[in-house]
mmCIF file of C-alpha atoms and ligand atoms in Angstrom:
data_model
loop_
_atom_site.group_PDB
_atom_site.id
_atom_site.type_symbol
_atom_site.label_atom_id
_atom_site.label_comp_id
_atom_site.label_asym_id
_atom_site.label_seq_id
_atom_site.Cartn_x
_atom_site.Cartn_y
_atom_site.Cartn_z
ATOM 1 C CA MET A 3 32.413 -13.686 72.537
ATOM 2 C CA PRO A 4 30.174 -10.881 70.113
ATOM 3 C CA TYR A 5 32.274 -8.136 68.222
ATOM 4 C CA GLN A 6 33.094 -5.812 64.760
ATOM 5 C CA VAL A 7 35.060 -6.582 62.113
ATOM 6 C CA ILE A 8 37.703 -4.270 60.537
ATOM 7 C CA ILE A 9 37.761 -5.687 56.805
ATOM 8 C CA PRO A 10 39.856 -3.521 54.941
ATOM 9 C CA ALA A 11 39.697 -4.026 51.671
ATOM 10 C CA ALA A 12 41.182 -0.404 49.834
ATOM 11 C CA GLY A 13 44.180 -2.338 47.901
ATOM 12 C CA GLN A 14 45.293 -2.433 44.250
ATOM 13 C CA GLY A 15 45.926 -5.807 44.192
ATOM 14 C CA LYS A 16 49.824 -4.821 42.610
ATOM 15 C CA ARG A 17 50.987 -8.443 42.925
ATOM 16 C CA MET A 18 47.586 -10.191 41.565
ATOM 17 C CA GLY A 19 47.880 -7.857 38.934
ATOM 18 C CA ALA A 20 44.455 -7.886 37.941
ATOM 19 C CA GLY A 21 44.424 -4.592 36.056
ATOM 20 C CA LYS A 22 41.198 -4.125 39.415
ATOM 21 C CA ASN A 23 40.556 -4.385 42.827
ATOM 22 C CA LYS A 24 41.926 -8.647 42.792
ATOM 23 C CA LEU A 25 38.234 -8.430 45.318
ATOM 24 C CA LEU A 26 35.922 -8.517 42.123
ATOM 25 C CA LEU A 27 37.446 -11.476 40.965
ATOM 26 C CA LYS A 28 35.408 -13.886 40.968
ATOM 27 C CA LEU A 29 35.898 -17.784 42.263
ATOM 28 C CA GLU A 30 33.544 -20.073 41.024
ATOM 29 C CA ALA A 31 31.512 -16.802 39.846
ATOM 30 C CA THR A 32 30.791 -15.186 43.945
ATOM 31 C CA PRO A 33 34.070 -12.341 43.997
ATOM 32 C CA ILE A 34 36.646 -13.294 46.620
ATOM 33 C CA LEU A 35 34.982 -10.378 48.782
ATOM 34 C CA ILE A 36 32.289 -11.746 49.015
ATOM 35 C CA HIS A 37 32.813 -14.783 50.049
ATOM 36 C CA THR A 38 34.986 -13.170 53.183
ATOM 37 C CA LEU A 39 32.000 -11.131 54.175
ATOM 38 C CA LYS A 40 29.361 -14.281 53.661
ATOM 39 C CA VAL A 41 31.065 -15.313 56.596
ATOM 40 C CA PHE A 42 31.133 -12.410 59.049
ATOM 41 C CA GLU A 43 27.487 -11.831 57.685
ATOM 42 C CA ALA A 44 25.754 -15.370 58.719
ATOM 43 C CA ASP A 45 28.186 -15.384 62.622
ATOM 44 C CA PRO A 46 26.152 -14.330 65.282
ATOM 45 C CA GLU A 47 28.361 -13.449 66.840
ATOM 46 C CA CYS A 48 29.603 -10.875 64.500
ATOM 47 C CA LEU A 49 27.629 -7.621 65.835
ATOM 48 C CA GLY A 50 28.745 -4.997 62.608
ATOM 49 C CA ILE A 51 31.064 -5.002 59.947
ATOM 50 C CA ILE A 52 33.213 -1.894 59.608
ATOM 51 C CA LEU A 53 35.369 -1.743 55.507
ATOM 52 C CA ALA A 54 37.029 -0.137 54.518
ATOM 53 C CA ILE A 55 37.041 0.806 50.561
ATOM 54 C CA HIS A 56 39.110 2.053 47.687
ATOM 55 C CA PRO A 57 37.173 5.172 46.369
ATOM 56 C CA ASP A 58 36.941 4.090 42.969
ATOM 57 C CA ASP A 59 35.773 1.164 44.061
ATOM 58 C CA GLU A 60 32.900 2.505 46.770
ATOM 59 C CA GLN A 61 29.389 2.078 43.608
ATOM 60 C CA GLU A 62 30.504 -0.872 42.344
ATOM 61 C CA PHE A 63 30.999 -2.615 46.236
ATOM 62 C CA LYS A 64 27.778 -0.999 47.630
ATOM 63 C CA SER A 65 25.956 -3.461 44.921
ATOM 64 C CA LEU A 66 27.398 -6.362 45.571
ATOM 65 C CA LEU A 67 26.580 -6.175 48.853
ATOM 66 C CA ASN A 68 23.341 -4.891 47.311
ATOM 67 C CA GLU A 69 23.009 -7.456 45.585
ATOM 68 C CA TYR A 70 24.635 -10.301 48.060
ATOM 69 C CA GLY A 71 22.529 -9.400 50.777
ATOM 70 C CA ILE A 72 24.977 -8.215 52.843
ATOM 71 C CA HIS A 73 23.226 -6.385 55.613
ATOM 72 C CA LYS A 74 25.765 -6.018 58.549
ATOM 73 C CA VAL A 75 28.588 -3.733 56.905
ATOM 74 C CA SER A 76 27.736 -0.607 59.760
ATOM 75 C CA SER A 77 30.243 1.488 57.660
ATOM 76 C CA LEU A 78 32.185 1.803 55.321
ATOM 77 C CA VAL A 79 35.382 4.122 55.662
ATOM 78 C CA THR A 80 37.573 4.655 53.021
ATOM 79 C CA GLY A 81 41.135 3.312 52.670
ATOM 80 C CA GLY A 82 44.813 4.917 53.365
ATOM 81 C CA LYS A 83 48.026 4.445 51.017
ATOM 82 C CA GLU A 84 49.241 1.080 53.272
ATOM 83 C CA ARG A 85 47.098 -1.398 55.172
ATOM 84 C CA GLN A 86 47.805 0.334 58.770
ATOM 85 C CA ASP A 87 46.291 3.377 58.077
ATOM 86 C CA SER A 88 42.366 1.504 55.449
ATOM 87 C CA VAL A 89 42.575 -0.850 59.559
ATOM 88 C CA TYR A 90 43.293 2.273 62.088
ATOM 89 C CA ASN A 91 40.320 4.467 59.810
ATOM 90 C CA GLY A 92 37.645 1.041 61.256
ATOM 91 C CA LEU A 93 39.529 1.455 64.088
ATOM 92 C CA LEU A 94 38.127 5.335 64.096
ATOM 93 C CA ALA A 95 34.298 3.232 62.870
ATOM 94 C CA VAL A 96 34.558 1.286 66.258
ATOM 95 C CA SER A 97 30.925 1.472 68.381
ATOM 96 C CA SER A 98 32.152 0.402 72.219
ATOM 97 C CA LEU A 99 37.094 0.704 73.243
ATOM 98 C CA ASP A 100 35.032 -1.799 76.126
ATOM 99 C CA GLY A 101 34.488 -4.833 72.720
ATOM 100 C CA ILE A 102 36.389 -6.793 71.299
ATOM 101 C CA VAL A 103 37.735 -6.158 67.134
ATOM 102 C CA LEU A 104 38.854 -8.802 64.697
ATOM 103 C CA VAL A 105 41.066 -7.490 61.505
ATOM 104 C CA HIS A 106 40.404 -9.565 59.041
ATOM 105 C CA ASP A 107 41.750 -9.919 55.730
ATOM 106 C CA ALA A 108 38.842 -9.492 52.960
ATOM 107 C CA ALA A 109 41.955 -10.940 50.309
ATOM 108 C CA ARG A 110 41.426 -14.625 52.783
ATOM 109 C CA PRO A 111 38.694 -15.618 52.468
ATOM 110 C CA PHE A 112 38.197 -18.789 53.659
ATOM 111 C CA ILE A 113 38.545 -18.498 57.251
ATOM 112 C CA LYS A 114 36.413 -21.191 58.798
ATOM 113 C CA VAL A 115 33.784 -19.586 61.797
ATOM 114 C CA GLU A 116 35.302 -21.752 64.337
ATOM 115 C CA THR A 117 38.185 -20.155 64.353
ATOM 116 C CA ILE A 118 36.597 -17.205 64.367
ATOM 117 C CA HIS A 119 35.331 -17.858 67.949
ATOM 118 C CA LYS A 120 38.512 -19.489 68.989
ATOM 119 C CA LEU A 121 40.372 -16.362 68.340
ATOM 120 C CA VAL A 122 37.919 -13.859 70.210
ATOM 121 C CA ASP A 123 37.232 -15.987 72.928
ATOM 122 C CA ALA A 124 41.307 -15.984 73.444
ATOM 123 C CA ALA A 125 41.750 -12.449 72.465
ATOM 124 C CA GLY A 126 38.390 -11.428 75.389
ATOM 125 C CA LYS A 127 41.249 -13.539 77.989
ATOM 126 C CA ASP A 128 43.907 -11.809 77.093
ATOM 127 C CA GLY A 129 43.916 -8.624 75.038
ATOM 128 C CA GLY A 130 45.273 -10.039 71.725
ATOM 129 C CA ALA A 131 45.645 -13.026 69.822
ATOM 130 C CA ILE A 132 46.083 -14.025 66.694
ATOM 131 C CA VAL A 133 45.905 -17.125 64.078
ATOM 132 C CA ALA A 134 48.730 -18.360 62.216
ATOM 133 C CA VAL A 135 49.595 -22.065 60.795
ATOM 134 C CA PRO A 136 53.664 -23.873 61.754
ATOM 135 C CA VAL A 137 55.973 -22.530 59.288
ATOM 136 C CA LYS A 138 56.461 -26.121 56.583
ATOM 137 C CA ASP A 139 59.679 -24.613 54.892
ATOM 138 C CA THR A 140 63.202 -24.069 55.995
ATOM 139 C CA ILE A 141 63.596 -19.899 56.639
ATOM 140 C CA LYS A 142 66.792 -18.336 56.103
ATOM 141 C CA LYS A 143 68.151 -14.399 56.249
ATOM 142 C CA ALA A 144 69.685 -13.869 53.722
ATOM 143 C CA ALA A 145 72.291 -10.802 52.408
ATOM 144 C CA ASN A 146 72.933 -9.949 48.836
ATOM 145 C CA ASN A 147 71.532 -12.832 47.788
ATOM 146 C CA GLN A 148 73.762 -15.089 50.344
ATOM 147 C CA VAL A 149 73.250 -16.797 52.944
ATOM 148 C CA ALA A 150 73.433 -15.744 56.473
ATOM 149 C CA GLU A 151 70.872 -16.815 59.359
ATOM 150 C CA THR A 152 69.572 -20.689 58.875
ATOM 151 C CA VAL A 153 66.101 -19.707 61.245
ATOM 152 C CA GLU A 154 65.453 -22.280 63.593
ATOM 153 C CA ARG A 155 62.139 -23.004 62.615
ATOM 154 C CA SER A 156 60.800 -25.276 65.891
ATOM 155 C CA SER A 157 59.276 -21.842 66.886
ATOM 156 C CA LEU A 158 58.679 -19.544 64.689
ATOM 157 C CA TRP A 159 55.081 -19.461 62.678
ATOM 158 C CA SER A 160 53.529 -17.804 59.725
ATOM 159 C CA VAL A 161 51.113 -15.607 60.093
ATOM 160 C CA GLN A 162 47.213 -14.611 59.285
ATOM 161 C CA THR A 163 44.692 -13.231 59.945
ATOM 162 C CA PRO A 164 41.829 -12.315 61.974
ATOM 163 C CA GLN A 165 43.659 -10.924 64.969
ATOM 164 C CA ALA A 166 41.747 -9.655 67.712
ATOM 165 C CA PHE A 167 42.195 -7.306 70.017
ATOM 166 C CA ARG A 168 40.337 -5.370 72.818
ATOM 167 C CA ALA A 169 39.419 -2.468 70.965
ATOM 168 C CA SER A 170 40.776 -0.178 73.729
ATOM 169 C CA ILE A 171 44.691 -1.520 73.206
ATOM 170 C CA LEU A 172 44.541 -2.218 69.514
ATOM 171 C CA LEU A 173 43.714 1.835 69.121
ATOM 172 C CA GLU A 174 46.729 2.006 71.265
ATOM 173 C CA ALA A 175 49.006 0.699 69.788
ATOM 174 C CA HIS A 176 47.783 2.926 66.804
ATOM 175 C CA ASN A 177 48.530 6.086 68.124
ATOM 176 C CA LYS A 178 51.723 5.003 69.555
ATOM 177 C CA ALA A 179 52.823 3.969 66.364
ATOM 178 C CA ALA A 180 51.655 6.571 64.288
ATOM 179 C CA ARG A 181 53.694 8.708 66.906
ATOM 180 C CA ASP A 182 55.932 7.174 66.088
ATOM 181 C CA GLN A 183 55.738 6.769 62.119
ATOM 182 C CA PHE A 184 56.132 2.948 62.670
ATOM 183 C CA ILE A 185 54.807 1.142 59.734
ATOM 184 C CA GLY A 186 53.911 -2.682 60.616
ATOM 185 C CA THR A 187 52.937 -5.341 59.141
ATOM 186 C CA ASP A 188 49.591 -6.802 60.752
ATOM 187 C CA GLU A 189 48.058 -5.285 64.040
ATOM 188 C CA SER A 190 49.630 -7.495 66.413
ATOM 189 C CA SER A 191 52.970 -5.890 65.841
ATOM 190 C CA LEU A 192 51.766 -2.195 66.653
ATOM 191 C CA VAL A 193 50.489 -4.253 70.119
ATOM 192 C CA GLU A 194 53.695 -5.501 70.508
ATOM 193 C CA ARG A 195 55.006 -2.035 70.670
ATOM 194 C CA ILE A 196 53.196 -1.476 73.418
ATOM 195 C CA PRO A 197 54.063 -3.326 74.978
ATOM 196 C CA HIS A 198 51.240 -5.755 75.453
ATOM 197 C CA PRO A 199 50.769 -9.328 75.134
ATOM 198 C CA VAL A 200 49.693 -11.381 71.862
ATOM 199 C CA SER A 201 48.126 -15.068 72.113
ATOM 200 C CA ILE A 202 49.054 -17.270 68.821
ATOM 201 C CA ILE A 203 46.104 -19.550 68.016
ATOM 202 C CA GLU A 204 46.471 -22.148 65.407
ATOM 203 C CA GLY A 205 45.112 -21.883 62.515
ATOM 204 C CA ASP A 206 44.645 -23.459 59.022
ATOM 205 C CA TYR A 207 47.296 -23.651 56.451
ATOM 206 C CA ASP A 208 43.739 -23.169 53.168
ATOM 207 C CA ASN A 209 43.053 -19.983 55.497
ATOM 208 C CA ILE A 210 45.555 -18.360 52.524
ATOM 209 C CA LYS A 211 45.707 -14.762 50.992
ATOM 210 C CA LEU A 212 44.770 -14.346 47.554
ATOM 211 C CA THR A 213 48.281 -12.783 46.447
ATOM 212 C CA THR A 214 49.869 -13.433 43.528
ATOM 213 C CA PRO A 215 48.148 -15.447 40.448
ATOM 214 C CA GLU A 216 49.344 -19.498 41.678
ATOM 215 C CA ASP A 217 47.159 -18.071 44.521
ATOM 216 C CA LEU A 218 43.882 -18.306 43.156
ATOM 217 C CA TYR A 219 44.620 -21.741 41.897
ATOM 218 C CA PHE A 220 44.743 -22.870 44.881
ATOM 219 C CA ALA A 221 41.826 -21.279 45.779
ATOM 220 C CA GLU A 222 40.277 -23.230 43.572
ATOM 221 C CA ALA A 223 40.901 -26.239 44.928
ATOM 222 C CA ILE A 224 39.626 -25.360 48.282
ATOM 223 C CA LEU A 225 36.288 -24.573 47.769
ATOM 224 C CA ARG A 226 36.203 -27.791 45.727
ATOM 225 C CA LYS A 227 36.843 -30.123 48.649
ATOM 226 C CA ARG A 228 34.891 -28.099 51.041
ATOM 227 C CA LYS A 229 32.598 -28.532 48.364
ATOM 228 C CA GLU A 230 33.461 -32.829 47.809
ATOM 229 C CA SER A 231 32.984 -32.115 52.356
ATOM 230 C CA GLY A 232 29.303 -31.054 52.755
ATOM 231 C CA LEU A 233 31.523 -27.553 53.758
HETATM 232 N N1 LIG B 311 46.460 0.592 51.000
HETATM 233 C C1 LIG B 311 45.349 -1.020 51.425
HETATM 234 C C2 LIG B 311 46.450 -1.733 51.241
HETATM 235 C C3 LIG B 311 45.913 -3.833 51.518
HETATM 236 N N2 LIG B 311 44.306 -3.291 52.081
HETATM 237 C C4 LIG B 311 44.298 -4.821 52.025
HETATM 238 O O1 LIG B 311 44.511 -5.711 52.960
HETATM 239 C C5 LIG B 311 43.875 -7.229 52.577
HETATM 240 C C6 LIG B 311 45.028 -7.052 52.904
HETATM 241 O O2 LIG B 311 47.226 -6.490 51.750
HETATM 242 P P1 LIG B 311 47.420 -7.449 50.355
HETATM 243 O O3 LIG B 311 47.144 -9.045 50.370
HETATM 244 O O4 LIG B 311 48.193 -7.167 50.897
HETATM 245 O O5 LIG B 311 46.538 -6.666 49.709
HETATM 246 P P2 LIG B 311 46.806 -5.840 48.272
HETATM 247 O O6 LIG B 311 47.638 -4.157 49.059
HETATM 248 O O7 LIG B 311 45.947 -4.985 48.040
HETATM 249 O O8 LIG B 311 48.500 -6.120 47.548
HETATM 250 P P3 LIG B 311 49.805 -5.291 47.402
HETATM 251 O O9 LIG B 311 50.245 -5.708 47.622
HETATM 252 O O10 LIG B 311 49.465 -6.546 46.078
HETATM 253 O O11 LIG B 311 49.323 -4.321 45.962
HETATM 254 C C7 LIG B 311 43.322 -6.990 51.641
HETATM 255 O O12 LIG B 311 42.251 -7.005 51.345
HETATM 256 C C8 LIG B 311 43.376 -5.338 50.830
HETATM 257 O O13 LIG B 311 41.989 -4.937 50.027
HETATM 258 C C9 LIG B 311 44.074 -1.770 52.380
HETATM 259 O O14 LIG B 311 42.606 -2.067 53.303
HETATM 260 N N3 LIG B 311 43.906 -0.897 52.732
HETATM 261 C C1 LIG B 312 47.948 -9.225 58.008
HETATM 262 C C2 LIG B 312 49.010 -10.089 57.112
HETATM 263 O O1 LIG B 312 47.734 -10.593 56.327
HETATM 264 C C3 LIG B 312 49.692 -11.123 57.726
HETATM 265 O O2 LIG B 312 50.178 -12.140 57.462
HETATM 266 C C4 LIG B 312 50.500 -9.237 56.044
HETATM 267 O O3 LIG B 312 51.068 -8.831 56.743
HETATM 268 C C5 LIG B 312 49.439 -8.589 55.099
HETATM 269 O O4 LIG B 312 50.951 -8.172 55.024
HETATM 270 P P1 LIG B 312 50.045 -7.652 53.415
HETATM 271 O O5 LIG B 312 51.283 -7.876 51.780
HETATM 272 O O6 LIG B 312 49.431 -6.365 53.587
HETATM 273 O O7 LIG B 312 49.499 -8.487 52.466
#
Protein backbone atom coordinates (compact mmCIF):
# COMPACT_ATOMS: atom_id res chain seq x y z
CA MET A 1 0.00 0.00 0.00
CA PRO A 2 1.46 3.41 -0.95
CA TYR A 3 2.34 5.97 1.69
CA GLN A 4 4.05 9.27 2.32
CA VAL A 5 6.63 9.62 5.07
CA ILE A 6 7.41 12.59 7.29
CA ILE A 7 11.01 12.43 8.52
CA PRO A 8 11.80 14.79 11.41
CA ALA A 9 15.46 15.78 11.06
CA ALA A 10 15.53 19.19 12.77
CA GLY A 11 16.82 18.28 16.21
CA GLN A 12 19.93 19.64 17.91
CA GLY A 13 21.43 16.32 18.94
CA LYS A 14 22.17 17.64 22.43
CA ARG A 15 22.49 14.16 23.99
CA MET A 16 24.94 13.11 21.25
CA GLY A 17 27.15 16.07 22.06
CA ALA A 18 28.60 16.24 18.56
CA GLY A 19 28.41 20.05 18.41
CA LYS A 20 26.33 19.75 15.21
CA ASN A 21 23.24 17.98 13.95
CA LYS A 22 23.95 14.32 14.78
CA LEU A 23 22.37 13.30 11.46
CA LEU A 24 25.47 14.66 9.72
CA LEU A 25 27.71 12.20 11.59
CA LYS A 26 28.89 9.39 9.31
CA LEU A 27 28.49 5.64 9.60
CA GLU A 28 30.90 3.91 7.20
CA ALA A 29 31.49 7.23 5.38
CA THR A 30 27.78 7.93 4.82
CA PRO A 31 25.79 10.48 6.91
CA ILE A 32 23.19 8.97 9.25
CA LEU A 33 20.54 11.07 7.47
CA ILE A 34 21.34 9.43 4.14
CA HIS A 35 21.28 5.90 5.58
CA THR A 36 17.71 6.56 6.69
CA LEU A 37 16.55 8.34 3.52
CA LYS A 38 17.93 5.59 1.29
CA VAL A 39 15.48 3.06 2.75
CA PHE A 40 12.48 5.14 1.67
CA GLU A 41 14.08 6.29 -1.60
CA ALA A 42 14.40 2.62 -2.61
CA ASP A 43 10.86 1.61 -1.57
CA PRO A 44 8.44 1.69 -4.56
CA GLU A 45 5.53 2.05 -2.08
CA CYS A 46 6.94 5.36 -0.81
CA LEU A 47 5.24 8.14 -2.78
CA GLY A 48 7.25 10.96 -1.22
CA ILE A 49 9.39 12.10 1.68
CA ILE A 50 8.61 15.25 3.68
CA LEU A 51 11.77 16.27 5.49
CA ALA A 52 11.61 18.61 8.49
CA ILE A 53 14.91 20.44 8.82
CA HIS A 54 16.58 23.18 10.83
CA PRO A 55 17.14 26.26 8.62
CA ASP A 56 20.84 26.22 9.54
CA ASP A 57 21.15 22.79 7.90
CA GLU A 58 19.30 23.61 4.68
CA GLN A 59 22.26 24.12 2.36
CA GLU A 60 24.18 21.11 3.66
CA PHE A 61 21.11 18.87 3.56
CA LYS A 62 20.22 19.97 0.01
CA SER A 63 23.78 19.25 -1.07
CA LEU A 64 23.64 15.76 0.49
CA LEU A 65 20.30 14.96 -1.17
CA ASN A 66 21.88 15.85 -4.51
CA GLU A 67 25.14 14.02 -3.84
CA TYR A 68 23.41 10.78 -2.86
CA GLY A 69 20.62 10.91 -5.45
CA ILE A 70 17.70 11.25 -3.03
CA HIS A 71 14.91 12.35 -5.40
CA LYS A 72 11.79 11.49 -3.39
CA VAL A 73 11.97 14.49 -1.03
CA SER A 74 8.79 16.31 -2.09
CA SER A 75 8.98 19.00 0.62
CA LEU A 76 11.57 20.50 2.90
CA VAL A 77 9.69 22.03 5.85
CA THR A 78 11.05 24.01 8.76
CA GLY A 79 11.37 22.07 12.01
CA GLY A 80 9.97 23.43 15.25
CA LYS A 81 11.05 23.76 18.86
CA GLU A 82 9.77 20.29 19.72
CA ARG A 83 9.84 17.12 17.61
CA GLN A 84 6.01 17.31 17.63
CA ASP A 85 6.13 20.77 16.04
CA SER A 86 8.44 19.50 13.30
CA VAL A 87 6.08 16.62 12.56
CA TYR A 88 3.07 18.98 12.54
CA ASN A 89 4.80 21.23 10.00
CA GLY A 90 5.47 18.15 7.90
CA LEU A 91 1.87 17.02 8.17
CA LEU A 92 0.68 20.32 6.70
CA ALA A 93 2.70 19.45 3.57
CA VAL A 94 1.14 16.00 3.06
CA SER A 95 -0.51 15.84 -0.38
CA SER A 96 -3.59 13.80 0.61
CA LEU A 97 -5.37 13.40 3.92
CA ASP A 98 -7.03 10.22 2.63
CA GLY A 99 -3.79 8.29 2.40
CA ILE A 100 -1.43 6.69 4.87
CA VAL A 101 1.33 8.81 6.35
CA LEU A 102 4.31 7.49 8.27
CA VAL A 103 6.45 9.42 10.73
CA HIS A 104 9.98 8.08 11.05
CA ASP A 105 12.89 9.53 13.02
CA ALA A 106 15.83 10.40 10.78
CA ALA A 107 17.91 9.15 13.74
CA ARG A 108 16.70 5.57 13.15
CA PRO A 109 18.70 4.47 10.06
CA PHE A 110 18.20 0.70 10.50
CA ILE A 111 14.48 0.38 9.74
CA LYS A 112 13.75 -2.51 7.40
CA VAL A 113 11.43 -2.14 4.40
CA GLU A 114 9.65 -5.37 5.39
CA THR A 115 8.72 -3.78 8.73
CA ILE A 116 7.53 -0.62 6.97
CA HIS A 117 5.20 -2.65 4.75
CA LYS A 118 3.79 -4.65 7.69
CA LEU A 119 3.16 -1.36 9.51
CA VAL A 120 1.50 0.34 6.53
CA ASP A 121 -0.81 -2.64 6.00
CA ALA A 122 -1.83 -2.52 9.68
CA ALA A 123 -2.46 1.24 9.53
CA GLY A 124 -4.49 0.74 6.35
CA LYS A 125 -6.75 -1.67 8.25
CA ASP A 126 -6.92 -0.05 11.70
CA GLY A 127 -6.16 3.63 11.01
CA GLY A 128 -3.06 3.65 13.18
CA ALA A 129 -0.11 1.38 13.98
CA ILE A 130 3.33 1.67 15.54
CA VAL A 131 6.52 -0.40 15.60
CA ALA A 132 7.74 -1.61 18.98
CA VAL A 133 9.73 -4.37 20.66
CA PRO A 134 9.03 -6.15 23.96
CA VAL A 135 10.87 -4.61 26.91
CA LYS A 136 13.82 -6.76 28.06
CA ASP A 137 14.78 -4.94 31.26
CA THR A 138 12.73 -4.61 34.41
CA ILE A 139 11.17 -1.12 34.51
CA LYS A 140 10.53 0.70 37.78
CA LYS A 141 8.98 4.04 38.65
CA ALA A 142 11.00 6.13 41.10
CA ALA A 143 10.50 9.10 43.36
CA ASN A 144 13.48 10.92 44.89
CA ASN A 145 15.78 8.11 43.71
CA GLN A 146 13.70 5.59 45.64
CA VAL A 147 11.81 2.77 43.95
CA ALA A 148 8.13 3.65 43.93
CA GLU A 149 6.77 0.85 41.77
CA THR A 150 7.92 -2.12 39.70
CA VAL A 151 5.95 -2.07 36.46
CA GLU A 152 4.62 -5.42 35.24
CA ARG A 153 6.92 -6.19 32.30
CA SER A 154 4.74 -8.62 30.31
CA SER A 155 2.61 -5.81 28.87
CA LEU A 156 5.42 -3.29 28.26
CA TRP A 157 6.73 -2.38 24.80
CA SER A 158 9.66 -0.19 23.84
CA VAL A 159 8.17 2.00 21.11
CA GLN A 160 10.08 3.00 18.00
CA THR A 161 9.28 4.64 14.69
CA PRO A 162 7.90 4.44 12.02
CA GLN A 163 4.43 5.21 13.28
CA ALA A 164 1.71 5.07 10.61
CA PHE A 165 -1.74 6.61 10.46
CA ARG A 166 -4.45 7.65 8.07
CA ALA A 167 -3.33 11.25 7.53
CA SER A 168 -6.69 12.70 8.56
CA ILE A 169 -6.48 10.90 11.92
CA LEU A 170 -2.96 12.16 12.59
CA LEU A 171 -3.97 15.72 11.66
CA GLU A 172 -6.98 15.52 14.00
CA ALA A 173 -4.66 14.33 16.78
CA HIS A 174 -2.17 17.14 16.23
CA ASN A 175 -4.94 19.76 16.08
CA LYS A 176 -6.36 18.48 19.37
CA ALA A 177 -2.91 18.45 20.99
CA ALA A 178 -2.36 22.05 19.83
CA ARG A 179 -5.72 23.15 21.26
CA ASP A 180 -4.92 21.38 24.55
CA GLN A 181 -1.26 22.52 24.56
CA PHE A 182 -0.33 18.85 24.99
CA ILE A 183 3.18 17.74 24.05
CA GLY A 184 3.75 14.02 23.56
CA THR A 185 6.96 12.15 22.86
CA ASP A 186 5.50 10.26 19.91
CA GLU A 187 2.61 10.54 17.42
CA SER A 188 0.72 7.62 18.95
CA SER A 189 0.34 9.47 22.27
CA LEU A 190 -1.53 12.20 20.40
CA VAL A 191 -3.77 9.78 18.50
CA GLU A 192 -4.56 7.85 21.70
CA ARG A 193 -5.97 11.12 23.15
CA ILE A 194 -8.57 11.57 20.39
CA PRO A 195 -9.19 8.68 21.27
CA HIS A 196 -8.40 6.32 18.41
CA PRO A 197 -7.00 2.78 18.65
CA VAL A 198 -3.34 2.19 17.74
CA SER A 199 -2.03 -1.28 16.85
CA ILE A 200 1.43 -2.54 17.73
CA ILE A 201 3.61 -4.26 15.13
CA GLU A 202 6.62 -6.11 16.55
CA GLY A 203 9.80 -4.75 15.00
CA ASP A 204 13.51 -5.34 15.43
CA TYR A 205 15.78 -4.60 18.36
CA ASP A 206 18.37 -3.18 15.96
CA ASN A 207 15.99 -0.38 14.84
CA ILE A 208 17.71 1.84 17.40
CA LYS A 209 17.52 5.60 17.67
CA LEU A 210 21.01 7.11 17.56
CA THR A 211 20.75 9.35 20.63
CA THR A 212 23.94 9.17 22.74
CA PRO A 213 27.59 8.46 21.74
CA GLU A 214 27.32 4.81 22.80
CA ASP A 215 24.69 4.30 20.11
CA LEU A 216 27.34 4.96 17.45
CA TYR A 217 29.24 1.86 18.57
CA PHE A 218 26.07 -0.20 18.36
CA ALA A 219 25.40 1.29 14.91
CA GLU A 220 28.82 0.27 13.58
CA ALA A 221 28.21 -3.28 14.88
CA ILE A 222 24.75 -3.44 13.25
CA LEU A 223 26.21 -2.29 9.93
CA ARG A 224 29.03 -4.86 10.18
CA LYS A 225 26.55 -7.67 10.99
CA ARG A 226 24.32 -6.70 8.03
CA LYS A 227 27.29 -6.54 5.66
CA GLU A 228 28.40 -10.02 6.81
CA SER A 229 24.84 -11.27 6.21
CA GLY A 230 24.78 -9.71 2.72
CA LEU A 231 21.94 -7.30 3.65
N1 LIG B 1 12.58 19.82 17.47
C1 LIG B 1 12.93 18.62 16.93
C2 LIG B 1 13.52 17.60 17.73
C3 LIG B 1 13.86 16.40 17.14
N2 LIG B 1 13.64 16.24 15.81
C4 LIG B 1 14.01 14.97 15.16
O1 LIG B 1 13.31 13.91 15.77
C5 LIG B 1 14.12 12.72 15.77
C6 LIG B 1 14.17 12.11 17.18
O2 LIG B 1 14.60 13.10 18.06
P1 LIG B 1 15.92 12.95 18.98
O3 LIG B 1 16.56 11.63 18.78
O4 LIG B 1 15.56 13.38 20.35
O5 LIG B 1 16.87 14.04 18.32
P2 LIG B 1 17.36 15.41 18.97
O6 LIG B 1 16.19 16.20 19.45
O7 LIG B 1 18.26 16.03 17.95
O8 LIG B 1 18.22 14.90 20.21
P3 LIG B 1 18.43 15.68 21.60
O9 LIG B 1 17.10 15.52 22.34
O10 LIG B 1 19.54 14.87 22.23
O11 LIG B 1 18.79 17.09 21.29
C7 LIG B 1 15.50 13.11 15.25
O12 LIG B 1 15.64 12.62 13.92
C8 LIG B 1 15.48 14.63 15.32
O13 LIG B 1 16.26 15.21 14.28
C9 LIG B 1 13.05 17.23 15.02
O14 LIG B 1 12.86 17.05 13.81
N3 LIG B 1 12.70 18.40 15.60
C1 LIG C 1 9.28 8.83 18.76
C2 LIG C 1 10.27 8.00 19.54
O1 LIG C 1 11.38 7.66 18.73
C3 LIG C 1 9.59 6.75 20.02
O2 LIG C 1 10.46 6.03 20.87
C4 LIG C 1 10.83 8.76 20.77
O3 LIG C 1 9.76 9.08 21.64
C5 LIG C 1 11.51 10.05 20.35
O4 LIG C 1 12.02 10.64 21.53
P1 LIG C 1 13.03 11.87 21.38
O5 LIG C 1 13.45 12.23 22.76
O6 LIG C 1 12.27 12.94 20.66
O7 LIG C 1 14.15 11.33 20.56
